[in-house]
């Protein structure tokens, strides 16, 4: 069956997670830790930061979860009168997207154009918020002049009404948006949540090795594993799609 659409995860797949989000994570942890480094470290550890390596571990709330997931684990670390997940979530959402130093993992504009030349449609499905999409790849972010979102026909965050990954809701919504069978869609991501969402929706799954999740963890869930999204055009050619180029 031909491929009609490619649905991308965002962080770790299209943009460098650590370079883009690490500073924002610490800024938020210090805020909720009342400016104390020890409290901030406790919050970061609850979210998945590993003190020994200084890395945030794969599959943890800070890497793969929603803002709500982060709010809930942080609330559990705070005194009961301060640890209200609803309050934390509402404060985190704008706080995490201020002045982000977005670092793409590829030259995304030309890559998207090349993929569009195969006749596929593109979309994004992220456990970030809709505001986070705008602040990284969209109109309010530093890459706004590249019009990356203008090349996509679909975009969803966990707050779009389809649920978060690893649930299938965002993938199914993209399938419905295209009006095709799920097998005609590829879900591309760097962590197990992405591929679990794709599998649950019946889509093909493509793991990329640009995040913190390794080949061994991705392979049981992936139909294909690529070094990065830049290898997608070759994959489409390998499975028989022809690049006719964009209309002049």
PDB file of C-alpha atoms in Angstrom:
ATOM      1  CA  UNK A   1       0.000   0.000   0.000  1.00  0.00           C
ATOM      2  CA  UNK A   2       1.214   3.491  -0.829  1.00  0.00           C
ATOM      3  CA  UNK A   3       1.984   6.122   1.795  1.00  0.00           C
ATOM      4  CA  UNK A   4      -0.418   9.070   1.926  1.00  0.00           C
ATOM      5  CA  UNK A   5       0.793  10.827   5.034  1.00  0.00           C
ATOM      6  CA  UNK A   6       3.724  11.176   7.418  1.00  0.00           C
ATOM      7  CA  UNK A   7       2.990  12.169  11.004  1.00  0.00           C
ATOM      8  CA  UNK A   8       5.957  13.466  12.988  1.00  0.00           C
ATOM      9  CA  UNK A   9       6.664  13.597  16.660  1.00  0.00           C
ATOM     10  CA  UNK A  10       8.368  16.902  17.491  1.00  0.00           C
ATOM     11  CA  UNK A  11      10.976  16.821  20.266  1.00  0.00           C
ATOM     12  CA  UNK A  12      13.831  14.431  19.574  1.00  0.00           C
ATOM     13  CA  UNK A  13      12.522  13.851  16.055  1.00  0.00           C
ATOM     14  CA  UNK A  14      12.420  17.283  14.400  1.00  0.00           C
ATOM     15  CA  UNK A  15      14.149  19.364  17.066  1.00  0.00           C
ATOM     16  CA  UNK A  16      16.975  18.616  19.487  1.00  0.00           C
ATOM     17  CA  UNK A  17      15.334  17.922  22.836  1.00  0.00           C
ATOM     18  CA  UNK A  18      18.227  18.799  25.162  1.00  0.00           C
ATOM     19  CA  UNK A  19      19.352  21.915  23.306  1.00  0.00           C
ATOM     20  CA  UNK A  20      15.796  23.227  23.086  1.00  0.00           C
ATOM     21  CA  UNK A  21      14.212  22.237  26.405  1.00  0.00           C
ATOM     22  CA  UNK A  22      16.876  21.648  29.064  1.00  0.00           C
ATOM     23  CA  UNK A  23      17.160  25.296  30.078  1.00  0.00           C
ATOM     24  CA  UNK A  24      13.374  25.680  30.162  1.00  0.00           C
ATOM     25  CA  UNK A  25      13.015  22.583  32.332  1.00  0.00           C
ATOM     26  CA  UNK A  26      15.484  23.906  34.893  1.00  0.00           C
ATOM     27  CA  UNK A  27      13.939  27.365  34.830  1.00  0.00           C
ATOM     28  CA  UNK A  28      10.553  25.887  35.668  1.00  0.00           C
ATOM     29  CA  UNK A  29      11.967  23.554  38.320  1.00  0.00           C
ATOM     30  CA  UNK A  30      13.716  26.449  40.055  1.00  0.00           C
ATOM     31  CA  UNK A  31      10.485  28.445  39.999  1.00  0.00           C
ATOM     32  CA  UNK A  32       8.454  25.666  41.594  1.00  0.00           C
ATOM     33  CA  UNK A  33      11.356  24.885  43.910  1.00  0.00           C
ATOM     34  CA  UNK A  34      11.190  28.429  45.290  1.00  0.00           C
ATOM     35  CA  UNK A  35      14.589  29.245  43.820  1.00  0.00           C
ATOM     36  CA  UNK A  36      16.403  26.508  45.744  1.00  0.00           C
ATOM     37  CA  UNK A  37      18.734  24.272  43.775  1.00  0.00           C
ATOM     38  CA  UNK A  38      18.126  21.222  45.965  1.00  0.00           C
ATOM     39  CA  UNK A  39      14.358  21.457  45.492  1.00  0.00           C
ATOM     40  CA  UNK A  40      14.763  22.026  41.758  1.00  0.00           C
ATOM     41  CA  UNK A  41      16.936  18.928  41.515  1.00  0.00           C
ATOM     42  CA  UNK A  42      14.320  16.886  43.356  1.00  0.00           C
ATOM     43  CA  UNK A  43      11.663  18.014  40.885  1.00  0.00           C
ATOM     44  CA  UNK A  44      13.918  17.311  37.930  1.00  0.00           C
ATOM     45  CA  UNK A  45      14.681  13.816  39.231  1.00  0.00           C
ATOM     46  CA  UNK A  46      10.961  13.140  39.612  1.00  0.00           C
ATOM     47  CA  UNK A  47      10.545  14.182  35.986  1.00  0.00           C
ATOM     48  CA  UNK A  48      13.272  11.874  34.732  1.00  0.00           C
ATOM     49  CA  UNK A  49      16.560  13.749  35.114  1.00  0.00           C
ATOM     50  CA  UNK A  50      19.406  11.444  36.124  1.00  0.00           C
ATOM     51  CA  UNK A  51      21.785  13.054  38.589  1.00  0.00           C
ATOM     52  CA  UNK A  52      24.651  10.703  37.798  1.00  0.00           C
ATOM     53  CA  UNK A  53      24.711  11.252  34.037  1.00  0.00           C
ATOM     54  CA  UNK A  54      23.160  14.725  33.912  1.00  0.00           C
ATOM     55  CA  UNK A  55      20.748  13.449  31.231  1.00  0.00           C
ATOM     56  CA  UNK A  56      16.991  13.158  31.173  1.00  0.00           C
ATOM     57  CA  UNK A  57      16.130   9.517  30.696  1.00  0.00           C
ATOM     58  CA  UNK A  58      14.058   8.075  27.818  1.00  0.00           C
ATOM     59  CA  UNK A  59      10.368   7.547  28.386  1.00  0.00           C
ATOM     60  CA  UNK A  60      10.190   9.799  31.446  1.00  0.00           C
ATOM     61  CA  UNK A  61       7.665  12.635  31.918  1.00  0.00           C
ATOM     62  CA  UNK A  62      10.088  15.405  30.936  1.00  0.00           C
ATOM     63  CA  UNK A  63      11.044  13.645  27.708  1.00  0.00           C
ATOM     64  CA  UNK A  64       7.925  11.810  26.600  1.00  0.00           C
ATOM     65  CA  UNK A  65       5.090  13.021  28.794  1.00  0.00           C
ATOM     66  CA  UNK A  66       2.598  15.840  28.576  1.00  0.00           C
ATOM     67  CA  UNK A  67       2.696  19.020  30.627  1.00  0.00           C
ATOM     68  CA  UNK A  68      -0.015  17.384  32.720  1.00  0.00           C
ATOM     69  CA  UNK A  69       2.233  14.380  33.377  1.00  0.00           C
ATOM     70  CA  UNK A  70       5.003  16.702  34.553  1.00  0.00           C
ATOM     71  CA  UNK A  71       2.573  18.674  36.723  1.00  0.00           C
ATOM     72  CA  UNK A  72       1.364  15.513  38.443  1.00  0.00           C
ATOM     73  CA  UNK A  73       4.808  14.145  39.303  1.00  0.00           C
ATOM     74  CA  UNK A  74       5.976  17.562  40.481  1.00  0.00           C
ATOM     75  CA  UNK A  75       2.848  18.074  42.569  1.00  0.00           C
ATOM     76  CA  UNK A  76       3.620  14.813  44.388  1.00  0.00           C
ATOM     77  CA  UNK A  77       6.997  16.268  45.442  1.00  0.00           C
ATOM     78  CA  UNK A  78       5.566  19.476  46.884  1.00  0.00           C
ATOM     79  CA  UNK A  79       3.691  20.265  50.116  1.00  0.00           C
ATOM     80  CA  UNK A  80      -0.008  19.492  49.779  1.00  0.00           C
ATOM     81  CA  UNK A  81      -1.044  23.160  49.954  1.00  0.00           C
ATOM     82  CA  UNK A  82       1.276  23.980  47.023  1.00  0.00           C
ATOM     83  CA  UNK A  83       1.131  20.823  44.970  1.00  0.00           C
ATOM     84  CA  UNK A  84      -2.022  21.361  42.951  1.00  0.00           C
ATOM     85  CA  UNK A  85      -1.507  19.722  39.534  1.00  0.00           C
ATOM     86  CA  UNK A  86      -4.050  22.036  37.904  1.00  0.00           C
ATOM     87  CA  UNK A  87      -2.214  25.155  39.092  1.00  0.00           C
ATOM     88  CA  UNK A  88       1.176  23.736  38.129  1.00  0.00           C
ATOM     89  CA  UNK A  89      -0.069  22.730  34.672  1.00  0.00           C
ATOM     90  CA  UNK A  90      -1.553  26.180  34.013  1.00  0.00           C
ATOM     91  CA  UNK A  91       1.692  27.893  35.049  1.00  0.00           C
ATOM     92  CA  UNK A  92       3.965  25.438  33.255  1.00  0.00           C
ATOM     93  CA  UNK A  93       2.289  25.769  29.879  1.00  0.00           C
ATOM     94  CA  UNK A  94       3.401  29.375  29.173  1.00  0.00           C
ATOM     95  CA  UNK A  95       6.548  29.165  31.300  1.00  0.00           C
ATOM     96  CA  UNK A  96       8.037  26.275  29.331  1.00  0.00           C
ATOM     97  CA  UNK A  97       7.707  28.063  25.995  1.00  0.00           C
ATOM     98  CA  UNK A  98       9.361  31.399  26.769  1.00  0.00           C
ATOM     99  CA  UNK A  99      12.415  32.295  24.677  1.00  0.00           C
ATOM    100  CA  UNK A 100      13.191  28.758  23.567  1.00  0.00           C
ATOM    101  CA  UNK A 101      16.537  28.296  21.752  1.00  0.00           C
ATOM    102  CA  UNK A 102      15.063  25.935  19.157  1.00  0.00           C
ATOM    103  CA  UNK A 103      17.643  23.701  17.471  1.00  0.00           C
ATOM    104  CA  UNK A 104      16.337  21.681  14.497  1.00  0.00           C
ATOM    105  CA  UNK A 105      17.775  18.232  13.882  1.00  0.00           C
ATOM    106  CA  UNK A 106      17.734  18.804  10.112  1.00  0.00           C
ATOM    107  CA  UNK A 107      17.240  21.538   7.550  1.00  0.00           C
ATOM    108  CA  UNK A 108      13.508  21.059   7.875  1.00  0.00           C
ATOM    109  CA  UNK A 109      12.157  23.337   5.147  1.00  0.00           C
ATOM    110  CA  UNK A 110      13.941  21.596   2.263  1.00  0.00           C
ATOM    111  CA  UNK A 111      13.271  18.195   3.831  1.00  0.00           C
ATOM    112  CA  UNK A 112       9.545  18.876   4.072  1.00  0.00           C
ATOM    113  CA  UNK A 113       9.499  20.122   0.477  1.00  0.00           C
ATOM    114  CA  UNK A 114      11.236  16.954  -0.693  1.00  0.00           C
ATOM    115  CA  UNK A 115       8.735  14.791   1.163  1.00  0.00           C
ATOM    116  CA  UNK A 116       5.799  16.770  -0.228  1.00  0.00           C
ATOM    117  CA  UNK A 117       7.208  16.024  -3.664  1.00  0.00           C
ATOM    118  CA  UNK A 118       6.315  12.367  -3.100  1.00  0.00           C
ATOM    119  CA  UNK A 119       2.658  13.370  -2.927  1.00  0.00           C
ATOM    120  CA  UNK A 120       2.304  12.747   0.809  1.00  0.00           C
ATOM    121  CA  UNK A 121       0.783  15.082   3.366  1.00  0.00           C
ATOM    122  CA  UNK A 122       2.640  15.980   6.552  1.00  0.00           C
ATOM    123  CA  UNK A 123       1.468  16.384  10.118  1.00  0.00           C
ATOM    124  CA  UNK A 124       2.744  16.720  13.663  1.00  0.00           C
ATOM    125  CA  UNK A 125       1.558  14.917  16.793  1.00  0.00           C
ATOM    126  CA  UNK A 126       3.269  15.903  20.015  1.00  0.00           C
ATOM    127  CA  UNK A 127       2.774  15.482  23.735  1.00  0.00           C
ATOM    128  CA  UNK A 128       3.643  19.158  23.940  1.00  0.00           C
ATOM    129  CA  UNK A 129       0.857  21.744  23.862  1.00  0.00           C
ATOM    130  CA  UNK A 130      -0.478  23.579  20.827  1.00  0.00           C
ATOM    131  CA  UNK A 131       1.323  26.602  22.261  1.00  0.00           C
ATOM    132  CA  UNK A 132       4.524  24.589  22.361  1.00  0.00           C
ATOM    133  CA  UNK A 133       4.167  23.784  18.675  1.00  0.00           C
ATOM    134  CA  UNK A 134       3.836  27.494  17.907  1.00  0.00           C
ATOM    135  CA  UNK A 135       6.813  28.343  20.126  1.00  0.00           C
ATOM    136  CA  UNK A 136       9.114  25.815  18.472  1.00  0.00           C
ATOM    137  CA  UNK A 137       8.081  25.254  14.859  1.00  0.00           C
ATOM    138  CA  UNK A 138       5.263  27.738  14.418  1.00  0.00           C
ATOM    139  CA  UNK A 139       4.405  31.400  14.142  1.00  0.00           C
ATOM    140  CA  UNK A 140       5.645  32.501  17.570  1.00  0.00           C
ATOM    141  CA  UNK A 141       8.938  30.622  17.481  1.00  0.00           C
ATOM    142  CA  UNK A 142      12.411  31.488  16.208  1.00  0.00           C
ATOM    143  CA  UNK A 143      11.874  29.416  13.048  1.00  0.00           C
ATOM    144  CA  UNK A 144       8.695  31.293  12.072  1.00  0.00           C
ATOM    145  CA  UNK A 145      10.238  32.793   8.922  1.00  0.00           C
ATOM    146  CA  UNK A 146      10.761  29.277   7.541  1.00  0.00           C
ATOM    147  CA  UNK A 147       6.976  28.670   7.512  1.00  0.00           C
ATOM    148  CA  UNK A 148       7.438  25.061   8.579  1.00  0.00           C
ATOM    149  CA  UNK A 149       3.858  24.679   9.779  1.00  0.00           C
ATOM    150  CA  UNK A 150       2.639  26.025   6.454  1.00  0.00           C
ATOM    151  CA  UNK A 151       3.895  22.793   4.898  1.00  0.00           C
ATOM    152  CA  UNK A 152       1.814  20.659   7.260  1.00  0.00           C
ATOM    153  CA  UNK A 153      -1.875  19.924   6.871  1.00  0.00           C
ATOM    154  CA  UNK A 154      -2.367  18.715  10.455  1.00  0.00           C
ATOM    155  CA  UNK A 155      -1.003  19.590  13.884  1.00  0.00           C
ATOM    156  CA  UNK A 156      -2.050  18.327  17.307  1.00  0.00           C
ATOM    157  CA  UNK A 157      -0.801  18.644  20.851  1.00  0.00           C
ATOM    158  CA  UNK A 158      -2.017  16.713  23.856  1.00  0.00           C
ATOM    159  CA  UNK A 159      -4.449  19.557  24.507  1.00  0.00           C
ATOM    160  CA  UNK A 160      -6.087  19.334  21.058  1.00  0.00           C
ATOM    161  CA  UNK A 161      -8.788  16.938  22.224  1.00  0.00           C
ATOM    162  CA  UNK A 162      -7.343  13.691  20.875  1.00  0.00           C
ATOM    163  CA  UNK A 163      -5.450  12.675  24.016  1.00  0.00           C
ATOM    164  CA  UNK A 164      -1.717  12.180  24.398  1.00  0.00           C
ATOM    165  CA  UNK A 165       0.655   9.470  23.261  1.00  0.00           C
ATOM    166  CA  UNK A 166       0.987   6.483  23.680  1.00  0.00           C
ATOM    167  CA  UNK A 167      -2.755   6.624  23.059  1.00  0.00           C
ATOM    168  CA  UNK A 168      -3.740   6.414  19.377  1.00  0.00           C
ATOM    169  CA  UNK A 169      -5.995   9.483  19.272  1.00  0.00           C
ATOM    170  CA  UNK A 170      -3.718  11.929  17.463  1.00  0.00           C
ATOM    171  CA  UNK A 171      -2.658   9.339  14.894  1.00  0.00           C
ATOM    172  CA  UNK A 172      -6.258   8.308  14.267  1.00  0.00           C
ATOM    173  CA  UNK A 173      -7.236  11.969  13.880  1.00  0.00           C
ATOM    174  CA  UNK A 174      -4.554  12.389  11.201  1.00  0.00           C
ATOM    175  CA  UNK A 175      -5.779   9.255   9.417  1.00  0.00           C
ATOM    176  CA  UNK A 176      -9.324  10.618   9.491  1.00  0.00           C
ATOM    177  CA  UNK A 177      -8.090  14.014   8.302  1.00  0.00           C
ATOM    178  CA  UNK A 178      -6.536  12.370   5.239  1.00  0.00           C
ATOM    179  CA  UNK A 179      -9.463  10.046   4.646  1.00  0.00           C
ATOM    180  CA  UNK A 180      -7.226   7.016   4.144  1.00  0.00           C
ATOM    181  CA  UNK A 181      -6.621   3.705   5.884  1.00  0.00           C
ATOM    182  CA  UNK A 182      -4.248   3.734   8.846  1.00  0.00           C
ATOM    183  CA  UNK A 183      -1.716   1.605   6.933  1.00  0.00           C
ATOM    184  CA  UNK A 184      -1.228   4.502   4.526  1.00  0.00           C
ATOM    185  CA  UNK A 185       0.195   6.651   7.330  1.00  0.00           C
ATOM    186  CA  UNK A 186       3.660   6.602   8.855  1.00  0.00           C
ATOM    187  CA  UNK A 187       4.135   7.676  12.474  1.00  0.00           C
ATOM    188  CA  UNK A 188       7.722   8.900  12.899  1.00  0.00           C
ATOM    189  CA  UNK A 189       9.213   9.363  16.350  1.00  0.00           C
ATOM    190  CA  UNK A 190      12.225   8.954  18.585  1.00  0.00           C
ATOM    191  CA  UNK A 191      10.639   7.266  21.609  1.00  0.00           C
ATOM    192  CA  UNK A 192       8.451   4.307  22.449  1.00  0.00           C
ATOM    193  CA  UNK A 193       5.388   6.484  23.151  1.00  0.00           C
ATOM    194  CA  UNK A 194       5.401   7.607  19.503  1.00  0.00           C
ATOM    195  CA  UNK A 195       5.643   4.106  18.093  1.00  0.00           C
ATOM    196  CA  UNK A 196       3.117   2.680  20.558  1.00  0.00           C
ATOM    197  CA  UNK A 197       0.666   5.373  19.438  1.00  0.00           C
ATOM    198  CA  UNK A 198       1.273   4.504  15.803  1.00  0.00           C
ATOM    199  CA  UNK A 199       0.875   0.777  16.389  1.00  0.00           C
ATOM    200  CA  UNK A 200      -2.307   1.288  18.410  1.00  0.00           C
ATOM    201  CA  UNK A 201      -3.808   3.271  15.531  1.00  0.00           C
ATOM    202  CA  UNK A 202      -2.762   0.704  12.912  1.00  0.00           C
ATOM    203  CA  UNK A 203      -0.209   2.981  11.216  1.00  0.00           C
ATOM    204  CA  UNK A 204       3.261   2.080  10.020  1.00  0.00           C
ATOM    205  CA  UNK A 205       5.930   3.083  12.511  1.00  0.00           C
ATOM    206  CA  UNK A 206       9.340   4.651  11.915  1.00  0.00           C
ATOM    207  CA  UNK A 207      11.833   5.066  14.740  1.00  0.00           C
ATOM    208  CA  UNK A 208      14.609   7.637  14.491  1.00  0.00           C
ATOM    209  CA  UNK A 209      17.772   7.569  16.578  1.00  0.00           C
ATOM    210  CA  UNK A 210      18.066  11.314  17.224  1.00  0.00           C
ATOM    211  CA  UNK A 211      16.566  11.185  20.721  1.00  0.00           C
ATOM    212  CA  UNK A 212      17.634   9.311  23.844  1.00  0.00           C
ATOM    213  CA  UNK A 213      15.939   6.014  22.950  1.00  0.00           C
ATOM    214  CA  UNK A 214      18.235   3.465  21.372  1.00  0.00           C
ATOM    215  CA  UNK A 215      17.775   0.941  18.578  1.00  0.00           C
ATOM    216  CA  UNK A 216      17.183  -1.924  21.001  1.00  0.00           C
ATOM    217  CA  UNK A 217      14.276  -0.150  22.688  1.00  0.00           C
ATOM    218  CA  UNK A 218      12.674   1.024  19.440  1.00  0.00           C
ATOM    219  CA  UNK A 219      13.065  -2.087  17.301  1.00  0.00           C
ATOM    220  CA  UNK A 220      10.212  -4.152  18.804  1.00  0.00           C
ATOM    221  CA  UNK A 221       7.781  -1.363  17.904  1.00  0.00           C
ATOM    222  CA  UNK A 222       9.235  -0.096  14.618  1.00  0.00           C
ATOM    223  CA  UNK A 223       8.575  -1.207  11.070  1.00  0.00           C
ATOM    224  CA  UNK A 224      11.640   0.815  10.070  1.00  0.00           C
ATOM    225  CA  UNK A 225      14.477   2.419  12.025  1.00  0.00           C
ATOM    226  CA  UNK A 226      16.385   5.357  10.541  1.00  0.00           C
ATOM    227  CA  UNK A 227      19.351   7.374  11.790  1.00  0.00           C
ATOM    228  CA  UNK A 228      17.288  10.575  11.418  1.00  0.00           C
ATOM    229  CA  UNK A 229      14.368  12.088   9.540  1.00  0.00           C
ATOM    230  CA  UNK A 230      16.758  13.030   6.736  1.00  0.00           C
ATOM    231  CA  UNK A 231      16.661   9.374   5.626  1.00  0.00           C
ATOM    232  CA  UNK A 232      12.891   9.457   4.999  1.00  0.00           C
ATOM    233  CA  UNK A 233      13.110  10.357   1.280  1.00  0.00           C
ATOM    234  CA  UNK A 234      15.303   7.310   0.657  1.00  0.00           C
ATOM    235  CA  UNK A 235      12.860   5.140   2.585  1.00  0.00           C
ATOM    236  CA  UNK A 236       9.928   6.390   0.486  1.00  0.00           C
ATOM    237  CA  UNK A 237      11.873   5.608  -2.674  1.00  0.00           C
ATOM    238  CA  UNK A 238      12.710   2.147  -1.347  1.00  0.00           C
ATOM    239  CA  UNK A 239       9.037   1.346  -0.789  1.00  0.00           C
ATOM    240  CA  UNK A 240       8.144   2.499  -4.275  1.00  0.00           C
ATOM    241  CA  UNK A 241       6.978   6.102  -4.049  1.00  0.00           C
ATOM    242  CA  UNK A 242       8.054   8.414  -6.859  1.00  0.00           C
ATOM    243  CA  UNK A 243       9.051  12.011  -6.220  1.00  0.00           C
ATOM    244  CA  UNK A 244       7.357  14.019  -8.939  1.00  0.00           C
ATOM    245  CA  UNK A 245       8.492  17.318  -7.459  1.00  0.00           C
ATOM    246  CA  UNK A 246       6.317  20.181  -6.310  1.00  0.00           C
ATOM    247  CA  UNK A 247       4.064  21.979  -8.806  1.00  0.00           C
ATOM    248  CA  UNK A 248       5.794  24.906 -10.425  1.00  0.00           C
TER     249      UNK A 248
END
